[in-house]
JSON list of C-alpha atoms in Angstrom, two decimals:
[
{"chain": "A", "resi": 1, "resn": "UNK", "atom": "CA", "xyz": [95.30, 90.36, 112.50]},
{"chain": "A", "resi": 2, "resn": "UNK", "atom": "CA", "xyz": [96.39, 93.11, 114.34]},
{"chain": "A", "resi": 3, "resn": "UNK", "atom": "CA", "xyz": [96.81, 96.29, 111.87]},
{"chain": "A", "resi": 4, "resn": "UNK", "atom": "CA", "xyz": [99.82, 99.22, 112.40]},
{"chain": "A", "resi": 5, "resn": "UNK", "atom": "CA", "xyz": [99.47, 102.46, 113.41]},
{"chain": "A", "resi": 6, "resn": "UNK", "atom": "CA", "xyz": [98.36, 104.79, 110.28]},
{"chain": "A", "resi": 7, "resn": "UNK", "atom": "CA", "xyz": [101.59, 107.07, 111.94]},
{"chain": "A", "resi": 8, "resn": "UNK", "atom": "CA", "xyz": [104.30, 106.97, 113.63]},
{"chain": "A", "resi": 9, "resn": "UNK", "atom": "CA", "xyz": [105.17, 107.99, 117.31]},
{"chain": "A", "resi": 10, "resn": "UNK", "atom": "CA", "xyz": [108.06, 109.70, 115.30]},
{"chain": "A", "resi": 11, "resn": "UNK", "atom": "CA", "xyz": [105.71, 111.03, 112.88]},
{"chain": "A", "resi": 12, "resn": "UNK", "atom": "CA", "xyz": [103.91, 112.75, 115.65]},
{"chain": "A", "resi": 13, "resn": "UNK", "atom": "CA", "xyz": [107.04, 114.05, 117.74]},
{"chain": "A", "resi": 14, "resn": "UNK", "atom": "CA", "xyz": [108.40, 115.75, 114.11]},
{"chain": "A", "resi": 15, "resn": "UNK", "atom": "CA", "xyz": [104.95, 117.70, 113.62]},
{"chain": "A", "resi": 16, "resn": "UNK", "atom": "CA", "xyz": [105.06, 119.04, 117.31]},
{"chain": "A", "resi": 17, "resn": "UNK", "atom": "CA", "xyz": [108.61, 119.85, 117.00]},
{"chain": "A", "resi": 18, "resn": "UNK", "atom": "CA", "xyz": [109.29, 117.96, 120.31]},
{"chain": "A", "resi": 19, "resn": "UNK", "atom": "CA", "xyz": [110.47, 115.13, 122.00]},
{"chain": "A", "resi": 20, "resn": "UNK", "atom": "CA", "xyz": [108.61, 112.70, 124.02]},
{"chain": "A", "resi": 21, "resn": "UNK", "atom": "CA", "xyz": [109.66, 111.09, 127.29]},
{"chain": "A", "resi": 22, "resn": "UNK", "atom": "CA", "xyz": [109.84, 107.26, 127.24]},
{"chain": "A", "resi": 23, "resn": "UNK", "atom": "CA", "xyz": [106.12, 107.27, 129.15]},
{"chain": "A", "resi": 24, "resn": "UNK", "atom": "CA", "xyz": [104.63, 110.54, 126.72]},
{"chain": "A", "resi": 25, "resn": "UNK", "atom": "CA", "xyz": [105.76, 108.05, 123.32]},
{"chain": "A", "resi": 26, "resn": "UNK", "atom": "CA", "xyz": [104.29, 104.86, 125.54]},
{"chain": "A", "resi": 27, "resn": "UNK", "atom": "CA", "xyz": [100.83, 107.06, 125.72]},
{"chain": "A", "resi": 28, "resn": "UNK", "atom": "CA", "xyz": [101.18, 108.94, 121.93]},
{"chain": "A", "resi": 29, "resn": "UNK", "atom": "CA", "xyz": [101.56, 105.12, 120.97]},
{"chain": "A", "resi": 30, "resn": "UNK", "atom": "CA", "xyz": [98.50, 104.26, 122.18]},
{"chain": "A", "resi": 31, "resn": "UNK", "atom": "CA", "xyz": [96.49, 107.35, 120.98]},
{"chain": "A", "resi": 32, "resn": "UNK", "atom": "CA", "xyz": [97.75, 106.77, 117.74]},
{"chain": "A", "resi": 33, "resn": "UNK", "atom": "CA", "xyz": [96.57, 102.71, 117.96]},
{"chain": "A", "resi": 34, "resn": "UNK", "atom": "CA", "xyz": [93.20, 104.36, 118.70]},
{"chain": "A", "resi": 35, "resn": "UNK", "atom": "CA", "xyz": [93.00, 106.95, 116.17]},
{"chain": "A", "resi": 36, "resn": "UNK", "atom": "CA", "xyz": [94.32, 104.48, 113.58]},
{"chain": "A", "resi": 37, "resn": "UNK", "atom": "CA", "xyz": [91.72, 102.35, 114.56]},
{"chain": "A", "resi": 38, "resn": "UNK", "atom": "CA", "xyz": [88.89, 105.13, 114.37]},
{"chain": "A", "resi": 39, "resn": "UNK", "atom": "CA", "xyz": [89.81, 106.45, 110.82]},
{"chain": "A", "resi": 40, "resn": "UNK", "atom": "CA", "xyz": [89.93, 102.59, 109.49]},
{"chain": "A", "resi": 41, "resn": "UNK", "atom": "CA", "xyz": [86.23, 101.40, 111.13]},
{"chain": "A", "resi": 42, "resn": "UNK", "atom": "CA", "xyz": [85.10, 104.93, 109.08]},
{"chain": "A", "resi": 43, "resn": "UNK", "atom": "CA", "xyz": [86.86, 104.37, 106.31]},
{"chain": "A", "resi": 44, "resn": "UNK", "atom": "CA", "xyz": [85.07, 100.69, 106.28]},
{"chain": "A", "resi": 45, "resn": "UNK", "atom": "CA", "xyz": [89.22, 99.65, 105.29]},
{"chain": "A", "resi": 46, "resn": "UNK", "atom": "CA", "xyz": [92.53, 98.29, 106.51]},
{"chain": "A", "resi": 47, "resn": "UNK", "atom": "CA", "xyz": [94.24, 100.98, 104.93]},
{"chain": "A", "resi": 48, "resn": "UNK", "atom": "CA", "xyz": [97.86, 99.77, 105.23]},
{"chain": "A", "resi": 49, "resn": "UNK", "atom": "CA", "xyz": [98.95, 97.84, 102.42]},
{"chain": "A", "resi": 50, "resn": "UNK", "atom": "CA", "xyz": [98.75, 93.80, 103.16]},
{"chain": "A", "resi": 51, "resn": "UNK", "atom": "CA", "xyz": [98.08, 90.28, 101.11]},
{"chain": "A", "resi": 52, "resn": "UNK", "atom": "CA", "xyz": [94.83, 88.88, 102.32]},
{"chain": "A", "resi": 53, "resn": "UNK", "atom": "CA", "xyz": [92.79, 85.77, 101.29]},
{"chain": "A", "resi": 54, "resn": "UNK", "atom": "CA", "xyz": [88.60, 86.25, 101.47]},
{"chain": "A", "resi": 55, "resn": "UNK", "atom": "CA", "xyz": [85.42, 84.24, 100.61]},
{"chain": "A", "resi": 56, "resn": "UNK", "atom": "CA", "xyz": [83.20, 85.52, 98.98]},
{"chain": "A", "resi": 57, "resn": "UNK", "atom": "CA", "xyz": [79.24, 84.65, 97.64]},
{"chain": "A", "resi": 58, "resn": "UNK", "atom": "CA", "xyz": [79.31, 85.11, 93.85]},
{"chain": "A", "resi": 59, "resn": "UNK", "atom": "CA", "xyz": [76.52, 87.51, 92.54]},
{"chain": "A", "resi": 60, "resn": "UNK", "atom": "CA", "xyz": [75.63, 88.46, 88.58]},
{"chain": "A", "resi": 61, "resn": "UNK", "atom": "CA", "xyz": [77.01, 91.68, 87.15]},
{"chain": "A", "resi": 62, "resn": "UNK", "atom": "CA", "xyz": [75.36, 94.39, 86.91]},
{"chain": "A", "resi": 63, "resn": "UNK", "atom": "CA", "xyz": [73.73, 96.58, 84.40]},
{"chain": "A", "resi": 64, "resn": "UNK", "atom": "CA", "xyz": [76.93, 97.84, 82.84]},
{"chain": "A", "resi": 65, "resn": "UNK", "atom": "CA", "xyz": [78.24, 94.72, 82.11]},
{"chain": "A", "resi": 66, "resn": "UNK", "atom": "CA", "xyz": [75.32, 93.02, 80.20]},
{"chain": "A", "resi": 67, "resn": "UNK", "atom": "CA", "xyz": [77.30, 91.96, 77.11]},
{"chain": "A", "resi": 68, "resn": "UNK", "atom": "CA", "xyz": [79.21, 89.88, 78.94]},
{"chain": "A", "resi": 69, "resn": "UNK", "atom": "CA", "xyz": [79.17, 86.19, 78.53]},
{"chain": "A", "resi": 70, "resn": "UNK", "atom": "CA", "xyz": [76.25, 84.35, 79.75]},
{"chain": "A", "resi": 71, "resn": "UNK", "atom": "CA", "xyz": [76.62, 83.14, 83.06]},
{"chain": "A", "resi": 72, "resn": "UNK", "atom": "CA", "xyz": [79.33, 85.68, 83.92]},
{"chain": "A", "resi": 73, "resn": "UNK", "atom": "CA", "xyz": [80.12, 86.11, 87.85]},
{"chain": "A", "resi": 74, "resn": "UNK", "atom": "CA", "xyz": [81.14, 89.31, 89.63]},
{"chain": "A", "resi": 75, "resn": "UNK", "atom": "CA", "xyz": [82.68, 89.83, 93.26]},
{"chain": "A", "resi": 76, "resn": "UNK", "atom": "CA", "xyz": [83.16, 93.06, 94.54]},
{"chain": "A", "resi": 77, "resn": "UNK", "atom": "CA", "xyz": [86.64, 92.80, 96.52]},
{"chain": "A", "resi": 78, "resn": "UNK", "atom": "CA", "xyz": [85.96, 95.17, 99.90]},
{"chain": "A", "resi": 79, "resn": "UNK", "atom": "CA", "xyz": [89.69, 96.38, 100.44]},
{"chain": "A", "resi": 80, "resn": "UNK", "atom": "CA", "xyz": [90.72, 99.07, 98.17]},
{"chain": "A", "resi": 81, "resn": "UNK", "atom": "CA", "xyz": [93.05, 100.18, 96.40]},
{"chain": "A", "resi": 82, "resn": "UNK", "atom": "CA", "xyz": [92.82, 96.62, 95.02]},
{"chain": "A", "resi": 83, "resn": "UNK", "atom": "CA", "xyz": [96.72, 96.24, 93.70]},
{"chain": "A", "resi": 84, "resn": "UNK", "atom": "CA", "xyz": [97.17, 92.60, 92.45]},
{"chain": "A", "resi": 85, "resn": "UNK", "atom": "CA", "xyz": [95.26, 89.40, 92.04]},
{"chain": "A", "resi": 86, "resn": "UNK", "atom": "CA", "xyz": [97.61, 86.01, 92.80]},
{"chain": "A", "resi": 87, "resn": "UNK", "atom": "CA", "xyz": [94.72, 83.32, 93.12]},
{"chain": "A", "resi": 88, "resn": "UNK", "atom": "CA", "xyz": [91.08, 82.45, 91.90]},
{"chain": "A", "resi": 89, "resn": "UNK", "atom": "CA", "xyz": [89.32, 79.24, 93.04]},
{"chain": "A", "resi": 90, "resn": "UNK", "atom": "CA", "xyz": [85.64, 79.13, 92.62]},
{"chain": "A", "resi": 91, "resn": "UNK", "atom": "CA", "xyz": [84.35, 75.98, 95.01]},
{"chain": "A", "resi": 92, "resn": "UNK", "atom": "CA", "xyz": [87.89, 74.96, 95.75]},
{"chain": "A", "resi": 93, "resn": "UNK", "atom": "CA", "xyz": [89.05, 74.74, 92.28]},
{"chain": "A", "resi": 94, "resn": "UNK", "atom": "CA", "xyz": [91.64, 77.00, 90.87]},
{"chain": "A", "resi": 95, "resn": "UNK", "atom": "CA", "xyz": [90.71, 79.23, 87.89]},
{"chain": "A", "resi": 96, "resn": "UNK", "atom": "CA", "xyz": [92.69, 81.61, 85.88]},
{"chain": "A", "resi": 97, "resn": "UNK", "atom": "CA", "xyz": [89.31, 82.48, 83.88]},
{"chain": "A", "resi": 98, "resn": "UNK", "atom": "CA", "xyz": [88.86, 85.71, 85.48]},
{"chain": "A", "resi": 99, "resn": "UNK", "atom": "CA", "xyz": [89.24, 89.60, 84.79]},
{"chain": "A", "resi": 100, "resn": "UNK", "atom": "CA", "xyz": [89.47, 92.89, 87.63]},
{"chain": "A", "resi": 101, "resn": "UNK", "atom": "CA", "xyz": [88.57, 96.29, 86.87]},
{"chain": "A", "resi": 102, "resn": "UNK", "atom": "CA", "xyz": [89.11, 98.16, 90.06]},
{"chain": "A", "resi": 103, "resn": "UNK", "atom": "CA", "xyz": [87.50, 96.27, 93.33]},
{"chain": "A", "resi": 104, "resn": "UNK", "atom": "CA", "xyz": [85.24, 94.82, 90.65]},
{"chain": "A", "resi": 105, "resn": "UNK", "atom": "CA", "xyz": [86.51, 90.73, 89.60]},
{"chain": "A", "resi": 106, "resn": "UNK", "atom": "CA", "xyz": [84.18, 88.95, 87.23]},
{"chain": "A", "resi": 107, "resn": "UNK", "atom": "CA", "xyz": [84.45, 85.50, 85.92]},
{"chain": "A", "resi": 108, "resn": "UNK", "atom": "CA", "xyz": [83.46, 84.53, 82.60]},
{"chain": "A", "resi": 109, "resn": "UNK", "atom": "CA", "xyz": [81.46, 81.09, 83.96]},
{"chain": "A", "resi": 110, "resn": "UNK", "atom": "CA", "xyz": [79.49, 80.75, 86.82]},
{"chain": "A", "resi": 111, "resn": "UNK", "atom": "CA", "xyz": [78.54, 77.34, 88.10]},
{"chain": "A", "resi": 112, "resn": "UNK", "atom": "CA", "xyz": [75.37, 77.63, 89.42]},
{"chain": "A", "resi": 113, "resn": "UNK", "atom": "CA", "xyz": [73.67, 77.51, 86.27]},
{"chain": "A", "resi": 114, "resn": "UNK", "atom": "CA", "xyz": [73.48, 74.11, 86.06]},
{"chain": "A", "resi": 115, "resn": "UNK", "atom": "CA", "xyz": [73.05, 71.41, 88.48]},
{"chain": "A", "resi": 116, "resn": "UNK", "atom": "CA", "xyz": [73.99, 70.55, 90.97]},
{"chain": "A", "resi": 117, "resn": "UNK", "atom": "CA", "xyz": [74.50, 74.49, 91.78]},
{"chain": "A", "resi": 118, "resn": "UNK", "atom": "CA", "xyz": [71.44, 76.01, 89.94]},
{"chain": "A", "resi": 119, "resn": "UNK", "atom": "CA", "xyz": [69.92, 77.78, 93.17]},
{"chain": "A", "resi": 120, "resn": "UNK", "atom": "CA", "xyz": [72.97, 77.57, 94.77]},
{"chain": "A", "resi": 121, "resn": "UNK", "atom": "CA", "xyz": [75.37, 80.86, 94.52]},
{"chain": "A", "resi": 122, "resn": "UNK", "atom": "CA", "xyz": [79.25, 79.70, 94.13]},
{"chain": "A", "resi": 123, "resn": "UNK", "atom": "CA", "xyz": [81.79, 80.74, 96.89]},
{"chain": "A", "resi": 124, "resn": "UNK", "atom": "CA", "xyz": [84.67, 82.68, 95.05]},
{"chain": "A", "resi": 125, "resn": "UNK", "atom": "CA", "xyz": [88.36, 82.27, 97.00]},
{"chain": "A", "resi": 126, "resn": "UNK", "atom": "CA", "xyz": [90.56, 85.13, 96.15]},
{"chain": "A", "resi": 127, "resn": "UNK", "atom": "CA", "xyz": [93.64, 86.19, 97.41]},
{"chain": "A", "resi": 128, "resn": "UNK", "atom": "CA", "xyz": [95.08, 89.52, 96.52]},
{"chain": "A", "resi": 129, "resn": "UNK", "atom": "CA", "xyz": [97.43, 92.56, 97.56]},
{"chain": "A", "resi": 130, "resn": "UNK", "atom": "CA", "xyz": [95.33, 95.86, 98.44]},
{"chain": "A", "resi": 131, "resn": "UNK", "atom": "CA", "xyz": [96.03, 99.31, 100.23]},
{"chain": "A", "resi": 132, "resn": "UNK", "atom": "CA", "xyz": [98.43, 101.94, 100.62]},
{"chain": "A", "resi": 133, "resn": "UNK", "atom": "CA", "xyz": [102.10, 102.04, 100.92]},
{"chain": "A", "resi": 134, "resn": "UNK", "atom": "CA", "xyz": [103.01, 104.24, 102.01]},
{"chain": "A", "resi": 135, "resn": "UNK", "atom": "CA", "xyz": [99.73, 105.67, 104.02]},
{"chain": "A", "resi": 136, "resn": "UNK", "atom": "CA", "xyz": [98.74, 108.54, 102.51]},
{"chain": "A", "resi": 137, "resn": "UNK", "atom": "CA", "xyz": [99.72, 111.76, 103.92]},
{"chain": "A", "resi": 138, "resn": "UNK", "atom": "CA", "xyz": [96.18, 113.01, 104.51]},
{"chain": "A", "resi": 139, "resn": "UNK", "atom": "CA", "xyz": [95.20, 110.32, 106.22]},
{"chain": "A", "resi": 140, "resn": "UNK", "atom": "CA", "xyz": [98.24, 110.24, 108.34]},
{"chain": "A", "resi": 141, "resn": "UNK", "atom": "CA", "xyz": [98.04, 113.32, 109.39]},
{"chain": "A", "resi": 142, "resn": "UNK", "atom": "CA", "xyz": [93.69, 113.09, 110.70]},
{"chain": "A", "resi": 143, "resn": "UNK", "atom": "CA", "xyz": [95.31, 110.40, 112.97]},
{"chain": "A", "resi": 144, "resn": "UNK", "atom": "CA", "xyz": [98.07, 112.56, 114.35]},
{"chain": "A", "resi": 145, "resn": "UNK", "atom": "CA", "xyz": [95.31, 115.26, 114.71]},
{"chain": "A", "resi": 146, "resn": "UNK", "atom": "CA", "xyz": [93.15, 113.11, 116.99]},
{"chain": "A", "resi": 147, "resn": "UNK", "atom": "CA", "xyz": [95.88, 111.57, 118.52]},
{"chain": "A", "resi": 148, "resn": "UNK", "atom": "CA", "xyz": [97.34, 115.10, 119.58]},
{"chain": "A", "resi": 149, "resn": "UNK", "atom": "CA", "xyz": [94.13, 116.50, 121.06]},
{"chain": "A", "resi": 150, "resn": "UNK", "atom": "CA", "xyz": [94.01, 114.26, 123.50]},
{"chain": "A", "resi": 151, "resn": "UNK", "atom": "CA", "xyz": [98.08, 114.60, 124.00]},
{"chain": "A", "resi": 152, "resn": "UNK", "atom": "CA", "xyz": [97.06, 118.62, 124.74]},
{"chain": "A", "resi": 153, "resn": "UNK", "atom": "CA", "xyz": [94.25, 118.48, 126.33]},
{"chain": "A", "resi": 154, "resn": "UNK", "atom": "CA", "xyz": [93.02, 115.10, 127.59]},
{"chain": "A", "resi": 155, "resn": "UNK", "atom": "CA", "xyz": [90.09, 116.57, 129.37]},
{"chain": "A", "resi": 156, "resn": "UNK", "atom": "CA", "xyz": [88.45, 118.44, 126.19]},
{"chain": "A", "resi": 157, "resn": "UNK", "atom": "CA", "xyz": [87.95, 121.68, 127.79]},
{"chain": "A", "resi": 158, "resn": "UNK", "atom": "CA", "xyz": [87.75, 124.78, 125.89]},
{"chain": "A", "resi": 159, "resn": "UNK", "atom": "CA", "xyz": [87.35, 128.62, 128.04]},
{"chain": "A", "resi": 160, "resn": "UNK", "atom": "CA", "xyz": [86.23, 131.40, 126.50]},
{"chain": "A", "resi": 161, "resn": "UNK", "atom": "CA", "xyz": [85.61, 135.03, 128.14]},
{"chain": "A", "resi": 162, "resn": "UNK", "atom": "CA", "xyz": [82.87, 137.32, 127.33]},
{"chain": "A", "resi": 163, "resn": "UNK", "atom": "CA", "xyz": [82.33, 140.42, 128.82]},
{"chain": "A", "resi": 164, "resn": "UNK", "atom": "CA", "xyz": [84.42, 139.71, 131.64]},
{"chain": "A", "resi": 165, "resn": "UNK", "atom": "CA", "xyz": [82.76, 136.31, 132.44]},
{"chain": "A", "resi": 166, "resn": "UNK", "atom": "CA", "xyz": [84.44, 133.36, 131.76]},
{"chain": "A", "resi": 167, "resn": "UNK", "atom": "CA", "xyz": [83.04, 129.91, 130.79]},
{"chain": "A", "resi": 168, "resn": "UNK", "atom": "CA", "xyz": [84.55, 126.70, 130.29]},
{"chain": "A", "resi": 169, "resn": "UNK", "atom": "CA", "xyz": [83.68, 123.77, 128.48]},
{"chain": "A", "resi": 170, "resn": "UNK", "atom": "CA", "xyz": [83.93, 119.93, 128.45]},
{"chain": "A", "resi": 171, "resn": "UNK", "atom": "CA", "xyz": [83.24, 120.21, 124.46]},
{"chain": "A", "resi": 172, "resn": "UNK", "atom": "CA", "xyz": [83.36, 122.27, 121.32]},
{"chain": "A", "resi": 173, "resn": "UNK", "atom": "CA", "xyz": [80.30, 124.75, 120.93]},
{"chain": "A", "resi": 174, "resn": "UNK", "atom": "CA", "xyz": [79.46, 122.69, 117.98]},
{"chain": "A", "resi": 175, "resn": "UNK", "atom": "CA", "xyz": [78.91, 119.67, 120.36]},
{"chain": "A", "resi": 176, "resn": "UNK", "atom": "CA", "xyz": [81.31, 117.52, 119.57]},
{"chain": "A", "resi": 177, "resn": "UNK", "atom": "CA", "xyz": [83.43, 115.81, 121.84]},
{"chain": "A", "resi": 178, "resn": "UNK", "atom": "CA", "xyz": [86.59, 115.03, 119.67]},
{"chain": "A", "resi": 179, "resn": "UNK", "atom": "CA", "xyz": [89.14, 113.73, 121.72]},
{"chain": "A", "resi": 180, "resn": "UNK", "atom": "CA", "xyz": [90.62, 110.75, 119.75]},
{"chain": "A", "resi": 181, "resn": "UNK", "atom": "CA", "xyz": [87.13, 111.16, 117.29]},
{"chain": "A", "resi": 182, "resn": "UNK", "atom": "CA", "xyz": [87.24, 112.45, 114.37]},
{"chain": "A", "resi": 183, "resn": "UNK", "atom": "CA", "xyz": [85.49, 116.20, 112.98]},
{"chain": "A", "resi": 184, "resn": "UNK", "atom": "CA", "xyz": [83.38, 116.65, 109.90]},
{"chain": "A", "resi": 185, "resn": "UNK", "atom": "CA", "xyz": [86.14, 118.38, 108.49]},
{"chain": "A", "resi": 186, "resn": "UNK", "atom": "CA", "xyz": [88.40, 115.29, 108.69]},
{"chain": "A", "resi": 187, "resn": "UNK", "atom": "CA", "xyz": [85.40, 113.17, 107.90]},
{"chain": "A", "resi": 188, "resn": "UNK", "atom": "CA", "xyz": [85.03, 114.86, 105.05]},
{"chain": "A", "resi": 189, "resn": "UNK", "atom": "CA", "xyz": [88.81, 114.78, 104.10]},
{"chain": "A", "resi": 190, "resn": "UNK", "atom": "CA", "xyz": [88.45, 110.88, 104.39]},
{"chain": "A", "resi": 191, "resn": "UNK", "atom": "CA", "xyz": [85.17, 110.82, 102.48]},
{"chain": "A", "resi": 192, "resn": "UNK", "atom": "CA", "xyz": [87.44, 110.73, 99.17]},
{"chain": "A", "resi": 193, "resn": "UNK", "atom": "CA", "xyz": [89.06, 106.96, 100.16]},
{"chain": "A", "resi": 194, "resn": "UNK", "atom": "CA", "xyz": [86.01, 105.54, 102.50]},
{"chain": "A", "resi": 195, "resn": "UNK", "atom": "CA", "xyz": [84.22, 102.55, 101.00]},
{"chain": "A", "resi": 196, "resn": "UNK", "atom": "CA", "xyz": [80.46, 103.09, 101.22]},
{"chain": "A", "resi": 197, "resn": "UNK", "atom": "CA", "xyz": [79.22, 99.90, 99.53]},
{"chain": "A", "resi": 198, "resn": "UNK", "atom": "CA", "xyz": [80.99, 96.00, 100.83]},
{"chain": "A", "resi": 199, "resn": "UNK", "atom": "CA", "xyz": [80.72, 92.27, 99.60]},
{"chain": "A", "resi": 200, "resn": "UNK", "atom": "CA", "xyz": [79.48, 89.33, 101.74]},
{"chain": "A", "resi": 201, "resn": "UNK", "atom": "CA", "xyz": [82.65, 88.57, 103.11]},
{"chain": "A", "resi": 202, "resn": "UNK", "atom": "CA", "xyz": [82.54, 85.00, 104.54]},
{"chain": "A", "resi": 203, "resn": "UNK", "atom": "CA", "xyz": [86.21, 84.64, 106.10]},
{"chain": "A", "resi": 204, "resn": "UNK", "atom": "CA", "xyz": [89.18, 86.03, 106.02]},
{"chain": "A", "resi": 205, "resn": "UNK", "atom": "CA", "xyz": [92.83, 83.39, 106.33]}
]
């Protein structure tokens, strides 16, 4: 599935205050593809807000969810903000015996604790509605930030004179080459949404 820009082409010519020729919005396009691209593989998620259906391997809660019933499964759904939950199956059969808090669904039986399934983990279908709409502005703007420093200044350099002499750069003094990358100050920015911990995901439909 191919995923949307994070911003717009129009997004981008608004902030700059100018207006692109039909060739500048054909290469802002594609820096924004890129960017967009860059800020989801670090964010470890699709961002944009879609209806997707996943596998997954069914584990047993955790620690903070001991008094549930015995035999209890958990999934940990990997695309966040988790909004709704249409469908359940657990090994191809529909169930509505299921709860979510957050990215976090559990299900009050789990199968393999009895034969034929005893060493066997279940595989949990769910389909559900997750991300943002509409992108959030932070994020939205990092991608129009890397998109636009390659827009100004495709060939990273940066001059400086000192005492007369002047030196130029292919990268930042700090050594890094951002160009459609992102900084630590962006990374950081993102740090608030990225997902740091995912589920065994076995396909997506």
């Amino acid at each position: 599935m191919v995923l949307p820009a994070l911003a717009t082409v129009a997004d981008l010519a608004t902030i700059l205050g100018r207006t692109f020729t039909p060739q500048q919005e054909a290469q802002a396009q594609a820096l924004l593809d890129q960017a967009s691209s860059i800020v989801r593989a670090y964010m470890r998620l699709d961002i944009t807000r879609a209806t997707t259906t996943d596998t997954f391997t069914m584990r047993a809660p955790g620690r903070q969810h001991l008094g549930t019933p015995f035999g209890c499964g958990q999934v940990t759904l990997p695309q966040r903000p988790v909004v709704d939950v249409f469908a359940v199956k657990v090994d191809g059969t529909a169930t509505q015996d299921w709860w979510l808090e957050q990215d976090q669904l559990y299900l009050r039986s789990a199968p393999w604790l009895g034969p034929p399934g005893a060493h066997q983990a279940p595989q949990v279908e769910v389909t559900y509605t997750h991300g943002w709409d509409p992108v959030p502005g932070d994020i939205a703007a990092i991608v129009m930030q890397a998109a636009n420093r390659v827009l100004v200044n495709p060939s990273g350099i940066r001059s400086e004179t000192v005492g007369g002499i002047s030196t130029t750069y292919l990268v930042p003094a700090t050594g890094e080459n951002l160009a459609v990358l992102l900084s630590r100050t962006e990374m950081k920015v993102l740090d608030r949404y990225r997902r740091t911990a995912g589920s065994v995901r076995l396909r997506s439909v």
